[in-house]
mmCIF file of C-alpha atoms in Angstrom:
data_model
loop_
_atom_site.group_PDB
_atom_site.id
_atom_site.type_symbol
_atom_site.label_atom_id
_atom_site.label_comp_id
_atom_site.label_asym_id
_atom_site.label_seq_id
_atom_site.Cartn_x
_atom_site.Cartn_y
_atom_site.Cartn_z
ATOM 1 C CA UNK A 6 39.598 71.627 136.252
ATOM 2 C CA UNK A 7 39.829 74.860 138.166
ATOM 3 C CA UNK A 8 37.724 75.125 141.313
ATOM 4 C CA UNK A 9 35.740 78.301 141.959
ATOM 5 C CA UNK A 10 36.979 80.429 144.854
ATOM 6 C CA UNK A 11 35.076 79.726 148.057
ATOM 7 C CA UNK A 12 36.660 82.554 150.077
ATOM 8 C CA UNK A 13 36.802 86.303 149.852
ATOM 9 C CA UNK A 14 40.532 87.215 149.807
ATOM 10 C CA UNK A 15 39.801 89.894 152.413
ATOM 11 C CA UNK A 16 37.982 87.500 154.773
ATOM 12 C CA UNK A 17 39.066 88.533 158.307
ATOM 13 C CA UNK A 18 39.572 84.948 159.542
ATOM 14 C CA UNK A 19 41.720 84.073 156.527
ATOM 15 C CA UNK A 20 43.630 87.343 157.021
ATOM 16 C CA UNK A 21 44.280 86.487 160.665
ATOM 17 C CA UNK A 22 45.587 82.999 159.827
ATOM 18 C CA UNK A 23 47.644 84.444 156.953
ATOM 19 C CA UNK A 24 49.201 86.981 159.352
ATOM 20 C CA UNK A 25 50.332 84.120 161.599
ATOM 21 C CA UNK A 26 51.753 82.097 158.683
ATOM 22 C CA UNK A 27 53.457 84.776 156.596
ATOM 23 C CA UNK A 28 56.688 85.025 158.604
ATOM 24 C CA UNK A 29 57.584 81.339 158.338
ATOM 25 C CA UNK A 30 60.643 80.595 156.171
ATOM 26 C CA UNK A 31 59.809 80.015 152.499
ATOM 27 C CA UNK A 32 56.134 80.838 153.124
ATOM 28 C CA UNK A 33 53.933 80.671 150.048
ATOM 29 C CA UNK A 34 50.206 81.209 149.634
ATOM 30 C CA UNK A 35 48.608 79.258 146.813
ATOM 31 C CA UNK A 36 44.930 79.012 145.958
ATOM 32 C CA UNK A 37 44.050 75.339 145.558
ATOM 33 C CA UNK A 38 40.634 73.678 145.421
ATOM 34 C CA UNK A 39 39.173 77.199 145.570
ATOM 35 C CA UNK A 40 40.757 77.796 148.977
ATOM 36 C CA UNK A 41 43.795 79.601 150.327
ATOM 37 C CA UNK A 42 46.584 77.185 151.228
ATOM 38 C CA UNK A 43 49.682 78.153 153.154
ATOM 39 C CA UNK A 44 52.887 76.313 152.374
ATOM 40 C CA UNK A 45 56.450 75.750 153.472
ATOM 41 C CA UNK A 46 57.920 75.946 149.992
ATOM 42 C CA UNK A 47 55.729 73.437 148.146
ATOM 43 C CA UNK A 48 54.491 71.522 151.211
ATOM 44 C CA UNK A 49 51.104 72.358 152.715
ATOM 45 C CA UNK A 50 50.973 73.265 156.363
ATOM 46 C CA UNK A 51 47.563 75.010 156.532
ATOM 47 C CA UNK A 52 44.494 74.780 154.304
ATOM 48 C CA UNK A 53 41.578 77.116 154.914
ATOM 49 C CA UNK A 54 38.221 75.452 154.511
ATOM 50 C CA UNK A 55 34.506 75.878 154.908
ATOM 51 C CA UNK A 56 31.330 73.866 154.905
ATOM 52 C CA UNK A 57 27.657 74.525 155.445
ATOM 53 C CA UNK A 58 27.908 73.922 159.207
ATOM 54 C CA UNK A 59 31.414 75.368 159.669
ATOM 55 C CA UNK A 60 31.974 78.599 157.711
ATOM 56 C CA UNK A 61 35.622 78.965 158.817
ATOM 57 C CA UNK A 62 37.913 76.015 159.339
ATOM 58 C CA UNK A 63 41.636 75.485 159.324
ATOM 59 C CA UNK A 64 43.083 72.136 158.293
ATOM 60 C CA UNK A 65 46.533 71.481 159.769
ATOM 61 C CA UNK A 66 48.941 68.659 160.636
ATOM 62 C CA UNK A 67 49.121 68.207 164.423
ATOM 63 C CA UNK A 68 51.792 66.466 166.429
ATOM 64 C CA UNK A 69 50.756 62.788 166.202
ATOM 65 C CA UNK A 70 50.993 62.457 170.004
ATOM 66 C CA UNK A 71 48.602 65.403 170.525
ATOM 67 C CA UNK A 72 46.050 64.364 167.896
ATOM 68 C CA UNK A 73 43.938 62.077 170.161
ATOM 69 C CA UNK A 74 43.641 64.776 172.846
ATOM 70 C CA UNK A 75 42.635 67.408 170.285
ATOM 71 C CA UNK A 76 39.877 65.137 168.991
ATOM 72 C CA UNK A 77 38.214 65.158 172.430
ATOM 73 C CA UNK A 78 37.459 68.871 171.857
ATOM 74 C CA UNK A 79 34.335 69.636 169.772
ATOM 75 C CA UNK A 80 36.205 72.301 167.776
ATOM 76 C CA UNK A 81 38.336 69.613 166.117
ATOM 77 C CA UNK A 82 37.345 67.054 163.493
ATOM 78 C CA UNK A 83 38.860 64.662 160.985
ATOM 79 C CA UNK A 84 38.598 66.399 157.597
ATOM 80 C CA UNK A 85 37.788 64.569 154.367
ATOM 81 C CA UNK A 86 40.775 63.756 152.141
ATOM 82 C CA UNK A 87 43.379 65.025 154.651
ATOM 83 C CA UNK A 88 42.238 63.053 157.702
ATOM 84 C CA UNK A 89 43.776 59.699 156.714
ATOM 85 C CA UNK A 90 47.168 61.449 156.545
ATOM 86 C CA UNK A 91 46.891 62.523 160.192
ATOM 87 C CA UNK A 92 45.557 66.028 159.542
ATOM 88 C CA UNK A 93 42.810 67.668 161.612
ATOM 89 C CA UNK A 94 40.360 70.470 161.036
ATOM 90 C CA UNK A 95 39.604 73.190 163.574
ATOM 91 C CA UNK A 96 36.452 75.273 163.614
ATOM 92 C CA UNK A 97 37.496 78.939 163.728
ATOM 93 C CA UNK A 98 33.967 80.341 163.573
ATOM 94 C CA UNK A 99 33.485 80.330 167.337
ATOM 95 C CA UNK A 100 33.509 83.777 168.927
ATOM 96 C CA UNK A 101 36.095 82.930 171.561
ATOM 97 C CA UNK A 102 38.817 81.592 169.258
ATOM 98 C CA UNK A 103 42.110 81.442 171.160
ATOM 99 C CA UNK A 104 44.447 82.873 168.532
ATOM 100 C CA UNK A 105 47.579 82.116 170.559
ATOM 101 C CA UNK A 106 46.541 78.444 170.567
ATOM 102 C CA UNK A 107 45.858 78.631 166.812
ATOM 103 C CA UNK A 108 49.376 80.055 166.328
ATOM 104 C CA UNK A 109 50.840 77.148 168.317
ATOM 105 C CA UNK A 110 48.951 74.630 166.166
ATOM 106 C CA UNK A 111 50.188 76.373 163.013
ATOM 107 C CA UNK A 112 53.765 76.280 164.321
ATOM 108 C CA UNK A 113 53.486 72.547 165.003
ATOM 109 C CA UNK A 114 51.989 71.949 161.561
ATOM 110 C CA UNK A 115 54.814 73.875 159.890
ATOM 111 C CA UNK A 116 57.385 71.867 161.824
ATOM 112 C CA UNK A 117 55.703 68.595 160.782
ATOM 113 C CA UNK A 118 56.164 69.306 157.056
ATOM 114 C CA UNK A 119 59.143 71.682 156.790
ATOM 115 C CA UNK A 120 62.495 70.699 155.350
ATOM 116 C CA UNK A 121 65.607 70.733 157.561
ATOM 117 C CA UNK A 122 66.828 74.001 156.031
ATOM 118 C CA UNK A 123 63.441 75.628 156.706
ATOM 119 C CA UNK A 124 63.515 74.444 160.321
ATOM 120 C CA UNK A 125 67.062 75.776 160.730
ATOM 121 C CA UNK A 126 65.942 79.139 159.322
ATOM 122 C CA UNK A 127 62.947 79.151 161.683
ATOM 123 C CA UNK A 128 65.123 78.358 164.691
ATOM 124 C CA UNK A 129 67.498 81.145 163.621
ATOM 125 C CA UNK A 130 64.581 83.610 163.450
ATOM 126 C CA UNK A 131 63.407 82.624 166.926
ATOM 127 C CA UNK A 132 66.883 83.182 168.400
ATOM 128 C CA UNK A 133 66.904 86.824 167.289
#
């Protein structure tokens, strides 16, 4: 069963997250569950989401050691389906979103799921 799209492809928040993700090795964008998902090859590292009370959210895989601290911040929550696997959601609909911090969370998420060859390629990119 195909899910209806729940995002406008030109949504500025999705575009901003996409712009952060696109340069990662073996980046792929796939629509799944009606939402944009950003992948390291076939592995998810960011899922864009929305709900009635949070119009723009990003689901990502944090460093397990940082997860408890992130959950003390009201912007973060345990998302359905992904939460039991250690993933968190972040509300991006606040006006003062710190996009550098979002980029750091995305980088950590990528590193949590990426294959060794993808990590080597990423490290090579960062050395240039």
